[in-house]
mmCIF file of C-alpha atoms in Angstrom:
data_model
loop_
_atom_site.group_PDB
_atom_site.id
_atom_site.type_symbol
_atom_site.label_atom_id
_atom_site.label_comp_id
_atom_site.label_asym_id
_atom_site.label_seq_id
_atom_site.Cartn_x
_atom_site.Cartn_y
_atom_site.Cartn_z
ATOM 1 C CA CYS A 1 6.009 11.257 0.064
ATOM 2 C CA THR A 2 5.412 11.451 3.794
ATOM 3 C CA SER A 3 1.866 10.732 4.905
ATOM 4 C CA ARG A 4 1.001 11.474 8.525
ATOM 5 C CA ASN A 5 -1.930 10.077 10.531
ATOM 6 C CA HIS A 6 -5.080 10.560 8.386
ATOM 7 C CA VAL A 7 -3.104 11.241 5.184
ATOM 8 C CA VAL A 8 -3.604 8.134 3.049
ATOM 9 C CA CYS A 9 -0.935 8.865 0.439
ATOM 10 C CA HIS A 10 0.916 11.573 -1.482
ATOM 11 C CA GLY A 11 1.596 13.603 1.650
ATOM 12 C CA ILE A 12 3.874 16.538 0.924
ATOM 13 C CA PRO A 13 6.411 17.489 3.631
ATOM 14 C CA ARG A 14 5.657 20.985 4.916
ATOM 15 C CA ARG A 15 7.714 23.295 7.118
ATOM 16 C CA ASP A 16 4.668 24.016 9.295
ATOM 17 C CA GLU A 17 3.985 20.328 9.962
ATOM 18 C CA VAL A 18 5.956 18.962 12.895
ATOM 19 C CA LEU A 19 5.819 15.307 13.843
ATOM 20 C CA ALA A 20 4.593 14.762 17.387
ATOM 21 C CA PRO A 21 4.696 11.834 19.811
ATOM 22 C CA GLY A 22 1.887 9.422 18.968
ATOM 23 C CA ASP A 23 1.868 10.223 15.240
ATOM 24 C CA ILE A 24 2.237 7.587 12.567
ATOM 25 C CA VAL A 25 3.998 8.511 9.332
ATOM 26 C CA ASN A 26 4.320 6.610 6.081
ATOM 27 C CA VAL A 27 7.473 7.209 4.066
ATOM 28 C CA ASP A 28 7.175 6.247 0.387
ATOM 29 C CA VAL A 29 10.480 5.989 -1.484
ATOM 30 C CA THR A 30 11.164 5.398 -5.157
ATOM 31 C CA THR A 31 14.441 4.352 -6.760
ATOM 32 C CA GLU A 32 15.924 3.781 -10.179
ATOM 33 C CA LEU A 33 18.803 1.426 -10.956
ATOM 34 C CA ASP A 34 20.070 0.652 -14.440
ATOM 35 C CA GLY A 35 16.868 2.045 -15.952
ATOM 36 C CA TYR A 36 14.475 0.063 -13.737
ATOM 37 C CA HIS A 37 12.283 1.565 -11.039
ATOM 38 C CA GLY A 38 11.508 0.379 -7.528
ATOM 39 C CA ASP A 39 8.811 1.591 -5.144
ATOM 40 C CA THR A 40 8.502 0.870 -1.431
ATOM 41 C CA SER A 41 6.964 2.351 1.688
ATOM 42 C CA ALA A 42 6.598 1.697 5.390
ATOM 43 C CA THR A 43 4.687 3.313 8.240
ATOM 44 C CA PHE A 44 6.577 4.293 11.396
ATOM 45 C CA PHE A 45 5.608 5.302 14.927
ATOM 46 C CA ILE A 46 6.710 8.621 16.362
ATOM 47 C CA GLY A 47 7.191 7.932 20.049
ATOM 48 C CA GLU A 48 4.701 5.667 21.789
ATOM 49 C CA PRO A 49 1.683 4.886 19.582
ATOM 50 C CA SER A 50 -1.905 4.591 20.733
ATOM 51 C CA ALA A 51 -3.523 1.161 20.644
ATOM 52 C CA GLU A 52 -5.473 2.284 17.556
ATOM 53 C CA ALA A 53 -2.317 3.420 15.764
ATOM 54 C CA ARG A 54 -0.530 0.191 16.617
ATOM 55 C CA HIS A 55 -3.543 -1.780 15.342
ATOM 56 C CA VAL A 56 -3.899 -0.060 11.948
ATOM 57 C CA VAL A 57 -0.142 -0.231 11.317
ATOM 58 C CA ASP A 58 -0.046 -3.938 12.174
ATOM 59 C CA VAL A 59 -3.058 -4.657 9.964
ATOM 60 C CA ALA A 60 -1.562 -2.696 7.039
ATOM 61 C CA ARG A 61 1.664 -4.726 7.237
ATOM 62 C CA ARG A 62 -0.280 -7.983 7.400
ATOM 63 C CA CYS A 63 -2.445 -6.908 4.443
ATOM 64 C CA ARG A 64 0.618 -6.229 2.303
ATOM 65 C CA ASP A 65 2.106 -9.580 3.292
ATOM 66 C CA ALA A 66 -1.166 -11.383 2.498
ATOM 67 C CA GLY A 67 -1.206 -9.825 -0.962
ATOM 68 C CA VAL A 68 2.421 -10.751 -1.630
ATOM 69 C CA ALA A 69 1.803 -14.323 -0.440
ATOM 70 C CA VAL A 70 -0.601 -15.092 -3.306
ATOM 71 C CA VAL A 71 1.625 -13.740 -6.102
ATOM 72 C CA ARG A 72 2.760 -16.448 -8.518
ATOM 73 C CA ASP A 73 2.593 -17.249 -12.204
ATOM 74 C CA GLY A 74 -1.066 -17.867 -13.069
ATOM 75 C CA ALA A 75 -2.568 -16.113 -10.038
ATOM 76 C CA ARG A 76 -5.128 -13.427 -10.787
ATOM 77 C CA LEU A 77 -5.159 -9.794 -9.736
ATOM 78 C CA GLY A 78 -8.417 -10.416 -7.865
ATOM 79 C CA ASP A 79 -6.619 -12.984 -5.698
ATOM 80 C CA ILE A 80 -4.323 -10.233 -4.397
ATOM 81 C CA GLY A 81 -7.167 -7.829 -3.616
ATOM 82 C CA ALA A 82 -9.276 -10.522 -1.963
ATOM 83 C CA ALA A 83 -6.410 -11.652 0.280
ATOM 84 C CA ILE A 84 -5.761 -8.073 1.391
ATOM 85 C CA GLU A 85 -9.405 -7.210 1.969
ATOM 86 C CA GLU A 86 -10.044 -10.393 3.978
ATOM 87 C CA VAL A 87 -7.311 -9.487 6.487
ATOM 88 C CA ALA A 88 -8.485 -5.877 6.820
ATOM 89 C CA ARG A 89 -12.156 -6.750 7.294
ATOM 90 C CA ALA A 90 -11.378 -9.453 9.859
ATOM 91 C CA GLU A 91 -9.590 -6.784 11.903
ATOM 92 C CA GLY A 92 -12.300 -4.120 11.611
ATOM 93 C CA CYS A 93 -10.381 -1.974 9.127
ATOM 94 C CA SER A 94 -11.097 -0.880 5.561
ATOM 95 C CA VAL A 95 -9.014 -0.781 2.389
ATOM 96 C CA VAL A 96 -8.850 2.265 0.117
ATOM 97 C CA ARG A 97 -10.421 1.403 -3.241
ATOM 98 C CA GLU A 98 -9.595 4.315 -5.534
ATOM 99 C CA VAL A 99 -5.789 4.016 -5.512
ATOM 100 C CA GLY A 100 -3.647 0.908 -5.521
ATOM 101 C CA GLY A 101 -0.593 -0.832 -6.811
ATOM 102 C CA HIS A 102 0.679 -0.871 -10.370
ATOM 103 C CA GLY A 103 2.988 -2.468 -12.830
ATOM 104 C CA ILE A 104 6.546 -1.163 -12.633
ATOM 105 C CA GLY A 105 9.690 -1.435 -14.719
ATOM 106 C CA ARG A 106 11.316 1.009 -17.143
ATOM 107 C CA ARG A 107 8.635 3.475 -15.990
ATOM 108 C CA MET A 108 7.392 4.010 -12.446
ATOM 109 C CA HIS A 109 3.719 3.471 -13.244
ATOM 110 C CA LEU A 110 2.760 0.837 -15.791
ATOM 111 C CA PRO A 111 -0.299 -1.338 -16.307
ATOM 112 C CA PRO A 112 -1.852 -3.240 -14.719
ATOM 113 C CA HIS A 113 -3.637 -1.448 -11.895
ATOM 114 C CA VAL A 114 -3.363 -3.684 -8.811
ATOM 115 C CA ALA A 115 -6.541 -3.171 -6.778
ATOM 116 C CA HIS A 116 -6.352 -3.980 -3.086
ATOM 117 C CA THR A 117 -9.916 -5.227 -2.995
ATOM 118 C CA GLY A 118 -11.216 -7.942 -5.249
ATOM 119 C CA VAL A 119 -12.720 -11.330 -5.907
ATOM 120 C CA ARG A 120 -10.625 -14.485 -5.971
ATOM 121 C CA GLY A 121 -10.333 -15.921 -9.471
ATOM 122 C CA ALA A 122 -11.177 -12.604 -11.160
ATOM 123 C CA GLY A 123 -9.008 -10.243 -13.140
ATOM 124 C CA MET A 124 -5.933 -10.551 -15.284
ATOM 125 C CA ARG A 125 -3.565 -13.479 -14.796
ATOM 126 C CA LEU A 126 -0.085 -12.721 -13.522
ATOM 127 C CA ARG A 127 2.768 -14.068 -15.621
ATOM 128 C CA ALA A 128 6.377 -14.826 -14.697
ATOM 129 C CA GLY A 129 8.542 -11.800 -15.431
ATOM 130 C CA MET A 130 5.921 -9.203 -14.512
ATOM 131 C CA ALA A 131 6.859 -6.686 -11.817
ATOM 132 C CA ILE A 132 4.110 -5.079 -9.717
ATOM 133 C CA THR A 133 3.716 -3.122 -6.520
ATOM 134 C CA ILE A 134 1.496 -4.246 -3.680
ATOM 135 C CA GLU A 135 0.756 -1.258 -1.461
ATOM 136 C CA PRO A 136 -2.556 -1.430 0.395
ATOM 137 C CA MET A 137 -3.689 1.695 2.188
ATOM 138 C CA VAL A 138 -5.587 0.562 5.273
ATOM 139 C CA ASN A 139 -7.889 2.857 7.241
ATOM 140 C CA LEU A 140 -9.056 2.491 10.812
ATOM 141 C CA GLY A 141 -12.447 3.901 9.778
ATOM 142 C CA SER A 142 -14.218 4.173 6.441
ATOM 143 C CA HIS A 143 -12.527 3.374 3.129
ATOM 144 C CA ARG A 144 -13.694 6.733 1.755
ATOM 145 C CA ILE A 145 -11.063 9.301 0.811
ATOM 146 C CA ARG A 146 -10.836 12.832 -0.555
ATOM 147 C CA THR A 147 -8.148 14.888 -2.258
ATOM 148 C CA LEU A 148 -7.034 18.138 -0.628
ATOM 149 C CA ALA A 149 -6.979 21.509 -2.406
ATOM 150 C CA ASP A 150 -3.332 20.973 -3.427
ATOM 151 C CA GLY A 151 -4.668 18.406 -5.910
ATOM 152 C CA TRP A 152 -2.257 15.731 -4.696
ATOM 153 C CA THR A 153 -2.603 14.861 -1.008
ATOM 154 C CA ILE A 154 -5.238 12.202 -0.277
ATOM 155 C CA VAL A 155 -6.787 11.925 3.205
ATOM 156 C CA THR A 156 -9.396 9.765 4.900
ATOM 157 C CA GLU A 157 -12.816 11.367 4.555
ATOM 158 C CA ASP A 158 -13.668 10.670 8.211
ATOM 159 C CA GLY A 159 -10.285 11.750 9.625
ATOM 160 C CA SER A 160 -9.409 8.213 10.736
ATOM 161 C CA LEU A 161 -5.839 6.927 10.822
ATOM 162 C CA SER A 162 -4.403 5.336 7.687
ATOM 163 C CA ALA A 163 -1.301 3.159 7.313
ATOM 164 C CA GLN A 164 0.500 1.626 4.359
ATOM 165 C CA PHE A 165 3.289 -0.813 3.565
ATOM 166 C CA GLU A 166 4.550 -1.489 0.047
ATOM 167 C CA HIS A 167 6.790 -3.898 -1.806
ATOM 168 C CA THR A 168 7.823 -4.196 -5.425
ATOM 169 C CA VAL A 169 7.608 -7.862 -6.414
ATOM 170 C CA LEU A 170 8.723 -9.850 -9.439
ATOM 171 C CA VAL A 171 6.385 -12.673 -10.444
ATOM 172 C CA THR A 172 8.269 -15.968 -10.809
ATOM 173 C CA GLY A 173 7.237 -19.438 -11.894
ATOM 174 C CA ASP A 174 6.956 -20.658 -8.323
ATOM 175 C CA GLY A 175 5.944 -17.508 -6.452
ATOM 176 C CA CYS A 176 7.586 -14.126 -6.378
ATOM 177 C CA GLU A 177 10.780 -12.345 -5.483
ATOM 178 C CA ILE A 178 10.417 -9.287 -3.269
ATOM 179 C CA LEU A 179 12.710 -6.716 -4.858
ATOM 180 C CA THR A 180 12.424 -4.116 -2.091
ATOM 181 C CA LEU A 181 13.635 -6.137 0.889
ATOM 182 C CA SER A 182 16.580 -4.475 2.588
#
């Protein structure tokens, strides 16, 4: 998927859509190796970004990193969401609530749902051996989203910029291993 500017996720490349200087674009890539799936994404600048674009992209990266930093055996899903939401709110941004990360393995999308908002100490406990994605979608404006008529593409309701970074992580006894580092 390629998600440009106000497209939160599931952007579909179109011949009539040309990237322009100042745009931001998220590229979401999936892989499969030996029957196991991986899922990663990053947001890139096209040319020189505006201060607002630079801000939302930086915050999205920091939100993903904050979520990854709390992953360990025994942590709770709410710990991940709370860590992400705290960074976004402190920077005047919002986190999309309706879509989030997921378990991953022999199938691309497995339980559990990994919300990117939450309450510390709440939710299911992570256990060593679990693989999940952490992929917060961070908006410069409201957290509200809507789905376009194609039934797939999700955009910010207010037209504000949205950025996303994603890693697939394996929960270990003493933290996690990021499986999508290059």
